N, CA, C and O atoms as a Tripos MOL2 file, in Angstrom:
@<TRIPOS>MOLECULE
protein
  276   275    69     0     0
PROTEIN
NO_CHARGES

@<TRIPOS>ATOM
      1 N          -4.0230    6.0760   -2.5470 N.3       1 UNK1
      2 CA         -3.0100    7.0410   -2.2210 C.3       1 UNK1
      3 C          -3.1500    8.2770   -3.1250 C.2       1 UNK1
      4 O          -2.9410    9.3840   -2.6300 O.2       1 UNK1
      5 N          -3.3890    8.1920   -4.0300 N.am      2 UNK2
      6 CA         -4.4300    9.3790   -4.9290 C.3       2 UNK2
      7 C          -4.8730   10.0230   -4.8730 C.2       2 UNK2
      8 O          -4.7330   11.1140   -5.4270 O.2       2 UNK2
      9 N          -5.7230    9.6250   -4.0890 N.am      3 UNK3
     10 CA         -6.7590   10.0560   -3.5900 C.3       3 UNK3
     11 C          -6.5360   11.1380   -2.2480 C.2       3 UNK3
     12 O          -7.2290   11.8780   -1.5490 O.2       3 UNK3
     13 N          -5.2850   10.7720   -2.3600 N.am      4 UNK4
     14 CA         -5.1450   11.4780   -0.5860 C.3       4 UNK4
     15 C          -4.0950   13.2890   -1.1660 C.2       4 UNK4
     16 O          -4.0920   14.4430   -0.7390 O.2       4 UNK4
     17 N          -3.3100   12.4770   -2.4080 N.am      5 UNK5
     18 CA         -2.7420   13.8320   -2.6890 C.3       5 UNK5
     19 C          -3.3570   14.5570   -4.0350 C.2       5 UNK5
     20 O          -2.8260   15.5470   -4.5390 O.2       5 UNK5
     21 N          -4.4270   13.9960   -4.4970 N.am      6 UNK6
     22 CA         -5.2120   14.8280   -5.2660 C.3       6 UNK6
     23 C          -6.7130   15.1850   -5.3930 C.2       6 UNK6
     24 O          -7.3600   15.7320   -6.2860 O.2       6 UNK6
     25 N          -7.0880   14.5940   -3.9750 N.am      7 UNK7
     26 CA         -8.2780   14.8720   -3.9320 C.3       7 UNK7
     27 C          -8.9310   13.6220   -4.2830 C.2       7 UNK7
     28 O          -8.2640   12.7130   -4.7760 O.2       7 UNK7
     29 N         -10.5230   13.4630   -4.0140 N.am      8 UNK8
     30 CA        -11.6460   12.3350   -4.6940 C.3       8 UNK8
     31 C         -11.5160   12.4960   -6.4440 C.2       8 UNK8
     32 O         -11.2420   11.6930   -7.3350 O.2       8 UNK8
     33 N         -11.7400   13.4430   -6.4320 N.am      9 UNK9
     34 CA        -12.1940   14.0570   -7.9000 C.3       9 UNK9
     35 C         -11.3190   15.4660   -8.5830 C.2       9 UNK9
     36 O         -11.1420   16.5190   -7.9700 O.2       9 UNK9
     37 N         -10.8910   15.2040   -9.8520 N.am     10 UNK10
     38 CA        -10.1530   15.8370  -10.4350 C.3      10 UNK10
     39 C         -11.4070   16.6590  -11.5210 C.2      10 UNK10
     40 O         -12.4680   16.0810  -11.7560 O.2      10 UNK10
     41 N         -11.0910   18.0840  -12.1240 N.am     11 UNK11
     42 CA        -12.3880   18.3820  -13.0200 C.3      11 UNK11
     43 C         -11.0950   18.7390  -14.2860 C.2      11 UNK11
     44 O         -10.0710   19.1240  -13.7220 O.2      11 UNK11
     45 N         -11.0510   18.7230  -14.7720 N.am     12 UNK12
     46 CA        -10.3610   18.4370  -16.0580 C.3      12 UNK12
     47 C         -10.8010   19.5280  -17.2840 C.2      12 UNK12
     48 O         -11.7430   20.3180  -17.2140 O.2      12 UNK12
     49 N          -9.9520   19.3760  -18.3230 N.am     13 UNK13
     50 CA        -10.0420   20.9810  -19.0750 C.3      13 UNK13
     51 C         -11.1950   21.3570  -19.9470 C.2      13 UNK13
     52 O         -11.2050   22.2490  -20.7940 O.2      13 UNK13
     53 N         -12.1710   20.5440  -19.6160 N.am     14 UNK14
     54 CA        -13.6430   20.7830  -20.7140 C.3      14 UNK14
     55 C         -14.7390   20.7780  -19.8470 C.2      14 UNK14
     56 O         -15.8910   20.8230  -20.2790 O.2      14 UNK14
     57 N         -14.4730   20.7280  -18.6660 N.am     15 UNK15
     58 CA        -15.4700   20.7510  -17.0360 C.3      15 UNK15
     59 C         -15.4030   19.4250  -16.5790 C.2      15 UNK15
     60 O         -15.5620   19.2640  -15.3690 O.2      15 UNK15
     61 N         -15.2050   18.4530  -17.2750 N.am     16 UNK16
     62 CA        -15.5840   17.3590  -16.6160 C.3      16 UNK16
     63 C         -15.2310   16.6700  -15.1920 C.2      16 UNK16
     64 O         -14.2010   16.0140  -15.3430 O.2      16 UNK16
     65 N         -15.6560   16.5920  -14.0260 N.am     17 UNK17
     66 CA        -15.4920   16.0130  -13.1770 C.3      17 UNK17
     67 C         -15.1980   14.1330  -13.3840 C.2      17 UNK17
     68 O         -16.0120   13.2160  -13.5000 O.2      17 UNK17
     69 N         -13.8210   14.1330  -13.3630 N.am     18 UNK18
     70 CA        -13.3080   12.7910  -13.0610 C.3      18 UNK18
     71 C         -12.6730   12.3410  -11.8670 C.2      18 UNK18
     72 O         -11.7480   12.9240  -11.3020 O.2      18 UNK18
     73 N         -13.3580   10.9880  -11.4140 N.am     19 UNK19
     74 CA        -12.8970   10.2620   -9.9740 C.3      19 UNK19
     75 C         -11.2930   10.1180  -10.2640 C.2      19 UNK19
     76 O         -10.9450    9.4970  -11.2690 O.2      19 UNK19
     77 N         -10.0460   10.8470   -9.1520 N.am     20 UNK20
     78 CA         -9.6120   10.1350   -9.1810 C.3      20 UNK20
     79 C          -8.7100    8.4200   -9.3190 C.2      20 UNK20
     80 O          -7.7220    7.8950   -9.8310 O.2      20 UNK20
     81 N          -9.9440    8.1100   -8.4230 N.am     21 UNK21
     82 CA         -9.2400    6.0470   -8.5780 C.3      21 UNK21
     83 C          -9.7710    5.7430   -9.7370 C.2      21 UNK21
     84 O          -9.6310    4.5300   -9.8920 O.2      21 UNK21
     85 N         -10.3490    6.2520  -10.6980 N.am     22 UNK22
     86 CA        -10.3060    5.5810  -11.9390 C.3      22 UNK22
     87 C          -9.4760    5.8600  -12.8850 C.2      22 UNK22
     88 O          -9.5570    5.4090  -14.0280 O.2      22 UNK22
     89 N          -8.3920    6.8250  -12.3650 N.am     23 UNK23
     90 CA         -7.4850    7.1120  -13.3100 C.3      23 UNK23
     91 C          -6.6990    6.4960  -12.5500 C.2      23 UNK23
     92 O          -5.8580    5.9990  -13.2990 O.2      23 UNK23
     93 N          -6.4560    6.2160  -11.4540 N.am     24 UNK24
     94 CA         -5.3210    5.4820  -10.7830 C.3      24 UNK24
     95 C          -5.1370    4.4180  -11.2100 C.2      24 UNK24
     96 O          -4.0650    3.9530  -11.5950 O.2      24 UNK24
     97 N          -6.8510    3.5880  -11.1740 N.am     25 UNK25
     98 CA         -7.2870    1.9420  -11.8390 C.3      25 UNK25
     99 C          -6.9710    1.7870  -13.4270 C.2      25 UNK25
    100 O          -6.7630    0.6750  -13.9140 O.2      25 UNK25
    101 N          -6.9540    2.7130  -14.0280 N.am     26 UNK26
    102 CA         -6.6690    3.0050  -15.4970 C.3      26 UNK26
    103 C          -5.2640    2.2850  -15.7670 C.2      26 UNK26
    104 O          -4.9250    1.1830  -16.1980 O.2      26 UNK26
    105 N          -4.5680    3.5110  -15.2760 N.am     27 UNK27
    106 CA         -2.8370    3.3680  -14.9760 C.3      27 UNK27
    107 C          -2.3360    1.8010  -14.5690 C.2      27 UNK27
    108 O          -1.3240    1.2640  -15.0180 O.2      27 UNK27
    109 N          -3.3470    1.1640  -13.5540 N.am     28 UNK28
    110 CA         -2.4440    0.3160  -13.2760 C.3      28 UNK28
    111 C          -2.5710   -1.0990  -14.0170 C.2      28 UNK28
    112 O          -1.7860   -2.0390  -14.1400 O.2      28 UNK28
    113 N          -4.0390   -0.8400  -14.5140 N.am     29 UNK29
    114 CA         -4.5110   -1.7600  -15.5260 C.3      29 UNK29
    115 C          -3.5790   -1.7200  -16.8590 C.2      29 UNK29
    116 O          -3.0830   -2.7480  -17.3210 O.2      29 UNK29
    117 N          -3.4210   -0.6420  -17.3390 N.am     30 UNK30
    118 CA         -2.0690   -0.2780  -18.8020 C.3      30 UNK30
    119 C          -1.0130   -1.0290  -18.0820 C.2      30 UNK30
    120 O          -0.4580   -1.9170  -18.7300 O.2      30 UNK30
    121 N          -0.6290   -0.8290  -16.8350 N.am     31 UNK31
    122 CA          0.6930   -1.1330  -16.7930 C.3      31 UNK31
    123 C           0.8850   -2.5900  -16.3280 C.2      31 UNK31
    124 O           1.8650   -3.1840  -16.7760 O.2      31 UNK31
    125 N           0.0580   -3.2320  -15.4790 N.am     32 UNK32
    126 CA          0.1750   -4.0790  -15.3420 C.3      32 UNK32
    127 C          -1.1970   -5.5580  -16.2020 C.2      32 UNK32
    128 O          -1.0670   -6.7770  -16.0970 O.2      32 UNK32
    129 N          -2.0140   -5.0180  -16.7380 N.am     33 UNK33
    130 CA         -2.7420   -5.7970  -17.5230 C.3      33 UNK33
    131 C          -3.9910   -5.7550  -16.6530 C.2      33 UNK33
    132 O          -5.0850   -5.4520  -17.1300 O.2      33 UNK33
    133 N          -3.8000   -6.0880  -15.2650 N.am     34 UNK34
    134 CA         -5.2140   -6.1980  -14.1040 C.3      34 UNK34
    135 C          -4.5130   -5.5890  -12.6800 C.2      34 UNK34
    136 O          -3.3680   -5.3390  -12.3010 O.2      34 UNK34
    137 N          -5.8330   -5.5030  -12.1400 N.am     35 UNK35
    138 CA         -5.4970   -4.5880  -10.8950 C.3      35 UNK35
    139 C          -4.8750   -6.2610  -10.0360 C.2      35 UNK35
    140 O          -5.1890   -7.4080  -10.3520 O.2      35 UNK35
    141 N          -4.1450   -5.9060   -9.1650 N.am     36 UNK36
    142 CA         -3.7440   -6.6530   -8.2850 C.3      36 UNK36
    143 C          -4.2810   -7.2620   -7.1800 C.2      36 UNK36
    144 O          -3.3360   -6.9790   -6.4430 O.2      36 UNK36
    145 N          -5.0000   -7.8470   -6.4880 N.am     37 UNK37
    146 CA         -5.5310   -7.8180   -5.0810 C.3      37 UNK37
    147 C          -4.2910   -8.0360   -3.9720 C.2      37 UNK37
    148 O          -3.1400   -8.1560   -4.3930 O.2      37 UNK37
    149 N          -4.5210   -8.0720   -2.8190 N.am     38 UNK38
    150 CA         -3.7780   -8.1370   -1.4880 C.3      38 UNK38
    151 C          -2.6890   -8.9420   -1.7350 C.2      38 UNK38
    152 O          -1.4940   -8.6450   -1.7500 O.2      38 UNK38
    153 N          -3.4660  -10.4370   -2.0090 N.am     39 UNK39
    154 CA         -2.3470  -11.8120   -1.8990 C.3      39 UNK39
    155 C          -1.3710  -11.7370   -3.0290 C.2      39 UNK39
    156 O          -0.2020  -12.1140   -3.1060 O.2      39 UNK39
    157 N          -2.3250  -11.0300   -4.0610 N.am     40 UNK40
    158 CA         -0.7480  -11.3240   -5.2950 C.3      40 UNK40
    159 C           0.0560  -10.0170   -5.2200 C.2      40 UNK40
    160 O           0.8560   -9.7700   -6.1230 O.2      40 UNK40
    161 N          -0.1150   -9.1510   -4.1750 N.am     41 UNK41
    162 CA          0.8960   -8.2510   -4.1980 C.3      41 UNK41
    163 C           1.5100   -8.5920   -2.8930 C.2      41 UNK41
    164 O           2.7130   -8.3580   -2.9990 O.2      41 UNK41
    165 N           1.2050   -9.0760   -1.6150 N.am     42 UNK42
    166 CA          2.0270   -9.8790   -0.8760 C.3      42 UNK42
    167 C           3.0680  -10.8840   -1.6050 C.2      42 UNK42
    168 O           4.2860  -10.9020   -1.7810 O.2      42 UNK42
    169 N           2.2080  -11.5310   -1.8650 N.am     43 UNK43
    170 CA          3.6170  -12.7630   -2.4950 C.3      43 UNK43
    171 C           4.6850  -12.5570   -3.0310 C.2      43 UNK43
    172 O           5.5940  -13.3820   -2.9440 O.2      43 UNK43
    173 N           4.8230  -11.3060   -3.7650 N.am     44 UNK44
    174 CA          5.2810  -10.5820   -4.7430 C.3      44 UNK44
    175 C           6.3090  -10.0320   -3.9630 C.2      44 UNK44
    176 O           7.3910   -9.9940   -4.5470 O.2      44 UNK44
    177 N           6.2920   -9.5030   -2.5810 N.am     45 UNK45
    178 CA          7.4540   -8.8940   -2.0960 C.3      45 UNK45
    179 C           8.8340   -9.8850   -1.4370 C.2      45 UNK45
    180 O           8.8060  -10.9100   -0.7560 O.2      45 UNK45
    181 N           9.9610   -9.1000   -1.9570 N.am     46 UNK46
    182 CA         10.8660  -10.0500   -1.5260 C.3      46 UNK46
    183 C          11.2770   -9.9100   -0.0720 C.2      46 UNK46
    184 O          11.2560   -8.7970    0.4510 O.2      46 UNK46
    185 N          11.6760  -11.0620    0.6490 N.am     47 UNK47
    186 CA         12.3630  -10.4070    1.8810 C.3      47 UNK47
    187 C          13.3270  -10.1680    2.2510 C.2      47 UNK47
    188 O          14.1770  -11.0550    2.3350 O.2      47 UNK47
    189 N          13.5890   -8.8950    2.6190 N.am     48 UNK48
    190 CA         14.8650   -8.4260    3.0030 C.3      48 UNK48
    191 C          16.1870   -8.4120    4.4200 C.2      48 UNK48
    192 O          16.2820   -7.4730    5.2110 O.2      48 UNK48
    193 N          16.8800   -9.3760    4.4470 N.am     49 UNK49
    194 CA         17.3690   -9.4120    6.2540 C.3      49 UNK49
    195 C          16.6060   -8.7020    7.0500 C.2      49 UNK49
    196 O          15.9700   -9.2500    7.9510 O.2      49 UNK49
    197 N          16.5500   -7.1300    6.7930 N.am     50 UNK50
    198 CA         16.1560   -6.3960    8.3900 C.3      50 UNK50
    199 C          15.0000   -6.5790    8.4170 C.2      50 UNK50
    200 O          14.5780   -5.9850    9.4090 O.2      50 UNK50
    201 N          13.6870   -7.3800    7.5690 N.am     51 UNK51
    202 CA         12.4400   -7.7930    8.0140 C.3      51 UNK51
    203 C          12.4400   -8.9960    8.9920 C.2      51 UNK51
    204 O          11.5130   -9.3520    9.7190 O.2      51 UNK51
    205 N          13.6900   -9.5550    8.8580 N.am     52 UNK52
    206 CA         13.4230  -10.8170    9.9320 C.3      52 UNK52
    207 C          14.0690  -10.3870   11.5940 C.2      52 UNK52
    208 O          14.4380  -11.2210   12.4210 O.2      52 UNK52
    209 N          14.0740   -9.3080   11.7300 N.am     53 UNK53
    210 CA         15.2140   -9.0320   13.0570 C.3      53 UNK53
    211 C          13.6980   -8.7010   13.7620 C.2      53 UNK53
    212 O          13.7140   -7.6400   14.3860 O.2      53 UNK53
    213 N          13.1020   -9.0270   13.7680 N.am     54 UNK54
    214 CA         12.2110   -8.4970   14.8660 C.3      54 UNK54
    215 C          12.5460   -8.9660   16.5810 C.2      54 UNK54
    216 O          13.0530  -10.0870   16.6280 O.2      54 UNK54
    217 N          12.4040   -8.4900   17.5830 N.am     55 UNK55
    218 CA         12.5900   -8.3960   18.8350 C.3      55 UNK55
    219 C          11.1390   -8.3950   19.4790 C.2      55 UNK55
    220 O          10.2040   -7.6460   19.1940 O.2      55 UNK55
    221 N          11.1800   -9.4390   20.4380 N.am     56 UNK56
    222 CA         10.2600   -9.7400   21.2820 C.3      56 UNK56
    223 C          10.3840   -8.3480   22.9430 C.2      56 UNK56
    224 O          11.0530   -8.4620   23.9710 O.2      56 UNK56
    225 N           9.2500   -6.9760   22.4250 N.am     57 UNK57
    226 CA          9.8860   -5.9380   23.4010 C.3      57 UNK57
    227 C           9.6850   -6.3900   24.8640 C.2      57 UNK57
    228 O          10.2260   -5.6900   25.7200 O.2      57 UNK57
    229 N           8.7770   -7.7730   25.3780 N.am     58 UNK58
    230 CA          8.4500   -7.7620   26.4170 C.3      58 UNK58
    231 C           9.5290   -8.6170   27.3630 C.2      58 UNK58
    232 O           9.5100   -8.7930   28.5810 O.2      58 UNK58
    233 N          10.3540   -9.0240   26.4840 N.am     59 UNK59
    234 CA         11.6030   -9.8260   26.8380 C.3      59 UNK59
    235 C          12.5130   -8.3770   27.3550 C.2      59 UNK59
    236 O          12.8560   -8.3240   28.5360 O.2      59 UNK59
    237 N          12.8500   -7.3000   26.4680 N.am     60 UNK60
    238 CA         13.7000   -6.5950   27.1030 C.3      60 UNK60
    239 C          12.9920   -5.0290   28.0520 C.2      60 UNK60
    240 O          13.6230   -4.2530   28.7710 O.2      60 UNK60
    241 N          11.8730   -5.0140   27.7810 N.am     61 UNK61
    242 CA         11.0330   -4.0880   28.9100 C.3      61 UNK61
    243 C          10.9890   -4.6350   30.4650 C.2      61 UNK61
    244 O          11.0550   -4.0960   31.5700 O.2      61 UNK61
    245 N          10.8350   -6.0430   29.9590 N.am     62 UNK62
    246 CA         10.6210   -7.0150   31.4080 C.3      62 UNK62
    247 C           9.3720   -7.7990   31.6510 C.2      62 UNK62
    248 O           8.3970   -7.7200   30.9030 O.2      62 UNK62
    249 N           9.4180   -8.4740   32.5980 N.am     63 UNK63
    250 CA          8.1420   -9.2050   32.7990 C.3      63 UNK63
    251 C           6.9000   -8.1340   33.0930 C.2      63 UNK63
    252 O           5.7670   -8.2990   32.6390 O.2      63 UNK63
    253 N           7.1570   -7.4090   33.6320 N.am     64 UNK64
    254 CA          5.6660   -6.7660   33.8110 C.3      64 UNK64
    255 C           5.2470   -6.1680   32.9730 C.2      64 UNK64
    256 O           4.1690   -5.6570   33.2790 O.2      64 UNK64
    257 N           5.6540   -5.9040   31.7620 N.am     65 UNK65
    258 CA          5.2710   -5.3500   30.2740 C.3      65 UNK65
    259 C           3.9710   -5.9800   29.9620 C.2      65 UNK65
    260 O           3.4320   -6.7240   30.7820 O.2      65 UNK65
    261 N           3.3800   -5.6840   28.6750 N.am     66 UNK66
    262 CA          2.2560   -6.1270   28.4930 C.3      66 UNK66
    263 C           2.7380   -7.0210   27.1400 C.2      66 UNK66
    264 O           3.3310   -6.7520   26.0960 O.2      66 UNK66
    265 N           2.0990   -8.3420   27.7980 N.am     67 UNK67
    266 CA          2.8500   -9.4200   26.3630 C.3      67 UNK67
    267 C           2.0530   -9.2560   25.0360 C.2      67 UNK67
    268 O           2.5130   -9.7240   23.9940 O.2      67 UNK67
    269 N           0.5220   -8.4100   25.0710 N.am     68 UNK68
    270 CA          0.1020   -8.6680   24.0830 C.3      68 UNK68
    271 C          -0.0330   -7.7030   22.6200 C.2      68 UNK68
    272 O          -0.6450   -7.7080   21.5520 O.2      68 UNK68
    273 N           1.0640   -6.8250   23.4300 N.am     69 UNK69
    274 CA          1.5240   -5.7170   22.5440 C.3      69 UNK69
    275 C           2.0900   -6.1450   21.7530 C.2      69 UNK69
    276 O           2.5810   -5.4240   20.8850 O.2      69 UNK69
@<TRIPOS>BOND
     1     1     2 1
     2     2     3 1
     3     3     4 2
     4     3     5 am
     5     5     6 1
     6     6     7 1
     7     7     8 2
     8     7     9 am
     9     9    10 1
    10    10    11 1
    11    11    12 2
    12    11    13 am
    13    13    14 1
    14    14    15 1
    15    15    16 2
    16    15    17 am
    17    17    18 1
    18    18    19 1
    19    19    20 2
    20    19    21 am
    21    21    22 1
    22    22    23 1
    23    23    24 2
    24    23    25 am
    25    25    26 1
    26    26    27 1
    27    27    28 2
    28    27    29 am
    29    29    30 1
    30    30    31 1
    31    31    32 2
    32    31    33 am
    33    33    34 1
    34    34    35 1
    35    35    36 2
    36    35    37 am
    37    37    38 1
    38    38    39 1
    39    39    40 2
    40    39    41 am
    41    41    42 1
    42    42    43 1
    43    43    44 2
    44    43    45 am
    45    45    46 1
    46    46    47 1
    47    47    48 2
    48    47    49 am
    49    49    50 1
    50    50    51 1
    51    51    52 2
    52    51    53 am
    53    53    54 1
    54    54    55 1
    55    55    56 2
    56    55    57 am
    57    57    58 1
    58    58    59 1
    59    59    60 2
    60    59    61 am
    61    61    62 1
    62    62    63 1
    63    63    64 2
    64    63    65 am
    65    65    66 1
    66    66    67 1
    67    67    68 2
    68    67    69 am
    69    69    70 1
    70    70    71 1
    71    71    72 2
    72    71    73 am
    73    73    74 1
    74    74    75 1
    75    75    76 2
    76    75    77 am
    77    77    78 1
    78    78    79 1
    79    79    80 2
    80    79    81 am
    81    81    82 1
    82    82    83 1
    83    83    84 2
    84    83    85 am
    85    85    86 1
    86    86    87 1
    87    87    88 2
    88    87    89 am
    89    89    90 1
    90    90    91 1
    91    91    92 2
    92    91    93 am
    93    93    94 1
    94    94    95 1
    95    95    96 2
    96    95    97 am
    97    97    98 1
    98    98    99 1
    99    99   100 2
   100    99   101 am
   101   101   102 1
   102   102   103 1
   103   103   104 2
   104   103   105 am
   105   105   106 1
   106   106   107 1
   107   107   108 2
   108   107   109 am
   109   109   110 1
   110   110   111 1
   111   111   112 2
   112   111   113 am
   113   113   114 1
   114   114   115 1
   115   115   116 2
   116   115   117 am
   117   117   118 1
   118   118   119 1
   119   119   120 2
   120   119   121 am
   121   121   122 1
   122   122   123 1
   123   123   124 2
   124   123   125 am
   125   125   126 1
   126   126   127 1
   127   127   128 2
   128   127   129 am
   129   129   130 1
   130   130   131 1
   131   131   132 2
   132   131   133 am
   133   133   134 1
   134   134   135 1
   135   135   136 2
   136   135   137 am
   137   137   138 1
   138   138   139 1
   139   139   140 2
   140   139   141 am
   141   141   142 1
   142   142   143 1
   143   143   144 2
   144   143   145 am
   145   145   146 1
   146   146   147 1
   147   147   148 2
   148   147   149 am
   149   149   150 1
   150   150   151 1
   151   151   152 2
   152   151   153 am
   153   153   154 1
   154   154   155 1
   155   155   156 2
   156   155   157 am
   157   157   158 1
   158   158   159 1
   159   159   160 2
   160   159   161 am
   161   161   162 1
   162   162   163 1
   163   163   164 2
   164   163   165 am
   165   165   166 1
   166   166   167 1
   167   167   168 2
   168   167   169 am
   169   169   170 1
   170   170   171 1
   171   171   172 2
   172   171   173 am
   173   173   174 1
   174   174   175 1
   175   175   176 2
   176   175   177 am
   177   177   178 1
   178   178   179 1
   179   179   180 2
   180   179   181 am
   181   181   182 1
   182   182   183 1
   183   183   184 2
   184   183   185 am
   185   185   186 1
   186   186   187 1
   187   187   188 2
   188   187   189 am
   189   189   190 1
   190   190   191 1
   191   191   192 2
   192   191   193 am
   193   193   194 1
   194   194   195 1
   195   195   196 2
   196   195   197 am
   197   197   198 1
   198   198   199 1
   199   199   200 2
   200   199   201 am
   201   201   202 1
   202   202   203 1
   203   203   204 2
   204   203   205 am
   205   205   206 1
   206   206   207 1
   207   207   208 2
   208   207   209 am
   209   209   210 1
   210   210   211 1
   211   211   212 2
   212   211   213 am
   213   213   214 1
   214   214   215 1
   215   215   216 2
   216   215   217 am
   217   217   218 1
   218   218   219 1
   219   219   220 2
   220   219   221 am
   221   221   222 1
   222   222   223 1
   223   223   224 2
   224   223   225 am
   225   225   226 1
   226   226   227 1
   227   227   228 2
   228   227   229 am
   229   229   230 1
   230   230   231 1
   231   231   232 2
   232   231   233 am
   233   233   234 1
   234   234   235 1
   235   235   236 2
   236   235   237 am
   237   237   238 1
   238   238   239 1
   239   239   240 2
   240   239   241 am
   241   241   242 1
   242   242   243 1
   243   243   244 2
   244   243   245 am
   245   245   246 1
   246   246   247 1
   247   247   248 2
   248   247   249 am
   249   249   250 1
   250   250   251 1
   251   251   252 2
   252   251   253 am
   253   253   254 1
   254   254   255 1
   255   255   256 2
   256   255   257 am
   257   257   258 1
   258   258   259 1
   259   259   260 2
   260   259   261 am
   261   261   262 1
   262   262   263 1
   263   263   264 2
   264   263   265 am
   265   265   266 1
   266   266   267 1
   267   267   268 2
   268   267   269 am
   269   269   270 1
   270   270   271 1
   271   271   272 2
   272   271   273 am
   273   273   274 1
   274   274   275 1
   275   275   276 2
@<TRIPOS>SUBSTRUCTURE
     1 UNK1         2 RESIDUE 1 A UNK
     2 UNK2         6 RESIDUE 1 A UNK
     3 UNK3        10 RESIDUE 1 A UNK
     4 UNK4        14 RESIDUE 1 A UNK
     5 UNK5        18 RESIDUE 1 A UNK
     6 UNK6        22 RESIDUE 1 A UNK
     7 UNK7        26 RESIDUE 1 A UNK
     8 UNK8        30 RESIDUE 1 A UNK
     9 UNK9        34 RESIDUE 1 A UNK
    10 UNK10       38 RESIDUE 1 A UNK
    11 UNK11       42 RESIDUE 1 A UNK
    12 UNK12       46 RESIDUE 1 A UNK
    13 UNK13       50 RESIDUE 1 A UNK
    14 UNK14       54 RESIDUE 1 A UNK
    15 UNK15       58 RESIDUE 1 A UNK
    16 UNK16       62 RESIDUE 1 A UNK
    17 UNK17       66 RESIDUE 1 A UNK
    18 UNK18       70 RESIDUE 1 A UNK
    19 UNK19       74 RESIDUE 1 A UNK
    20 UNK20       78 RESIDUE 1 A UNK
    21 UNK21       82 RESIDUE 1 A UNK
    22 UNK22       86 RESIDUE 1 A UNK
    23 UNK23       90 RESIDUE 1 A UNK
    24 UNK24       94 RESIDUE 1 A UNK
    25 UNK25       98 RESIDUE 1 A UNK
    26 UNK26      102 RESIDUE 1 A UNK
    27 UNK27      106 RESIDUE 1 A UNK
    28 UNK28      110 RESIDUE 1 A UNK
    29 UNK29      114 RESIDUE 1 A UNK
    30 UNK30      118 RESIDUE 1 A UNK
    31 UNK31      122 RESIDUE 1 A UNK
    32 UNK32      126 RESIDUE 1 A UNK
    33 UNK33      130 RESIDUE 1 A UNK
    34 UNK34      134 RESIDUE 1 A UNK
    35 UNK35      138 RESIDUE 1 A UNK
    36 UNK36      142 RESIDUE 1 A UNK
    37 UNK37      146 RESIDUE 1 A UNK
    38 UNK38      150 RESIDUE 1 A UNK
    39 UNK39      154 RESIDUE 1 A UNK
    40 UNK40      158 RESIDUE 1 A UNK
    41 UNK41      162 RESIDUE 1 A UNK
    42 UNK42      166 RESIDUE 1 A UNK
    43 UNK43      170 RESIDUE 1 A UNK
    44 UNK44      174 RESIDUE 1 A UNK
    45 UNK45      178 RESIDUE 1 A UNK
    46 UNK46      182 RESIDUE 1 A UNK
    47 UNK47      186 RESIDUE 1 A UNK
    48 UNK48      190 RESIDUE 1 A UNK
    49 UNK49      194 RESIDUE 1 A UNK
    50 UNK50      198 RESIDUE 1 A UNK
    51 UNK51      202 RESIDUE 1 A UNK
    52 UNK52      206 RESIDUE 1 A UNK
    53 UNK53      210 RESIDUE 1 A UNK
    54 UNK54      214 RESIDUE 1 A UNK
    55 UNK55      218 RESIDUE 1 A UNK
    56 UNK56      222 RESIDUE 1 A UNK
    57 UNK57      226 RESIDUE 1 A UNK
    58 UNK58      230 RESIDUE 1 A UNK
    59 UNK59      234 RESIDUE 1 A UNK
    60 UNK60      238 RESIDUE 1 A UNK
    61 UNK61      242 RESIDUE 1 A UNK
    62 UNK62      246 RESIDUE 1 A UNK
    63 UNK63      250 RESIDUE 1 A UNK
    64 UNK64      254 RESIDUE 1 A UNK
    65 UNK65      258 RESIDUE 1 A UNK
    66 UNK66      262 RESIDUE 1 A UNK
    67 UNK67      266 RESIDUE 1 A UNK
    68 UNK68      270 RESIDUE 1 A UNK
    69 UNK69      274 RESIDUE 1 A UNK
């Protein structure tokens, strides 16, 4: 996400060209000790009521809807 609002690469006050995601990876390593992968940041989220309200749309579009939407 960094990457998207600051560019690949940042050049910094002595010329140096630095990658973004390694300052991102930096940051999150200080803050959290190691980068995270997928599953331990899934697990990690709590769930909230309005994640479970989901609605089946082909029930109220109708039968000729497409079920595999």
């Amino acid at each position: 996400m960094a990457e998207r609002f600051f560019g690949v690469t940042l050049t910094i006050s002595t010329g140096r060209i630095v990658p973004v995601r390694l300052i991102g990876e930096q940051h999150v390593i200080e803050d959290l000790g190691f980068i995270p992968g997928f599953a331990e940041w899934a697990k990690s989220i709590r769930p909230e009521p309005w994640m479970g309200r989901a609605r089946q749309l082909h029930k109220e579009l109708g039968s000729g809807a497409d079920k595999s939407v």
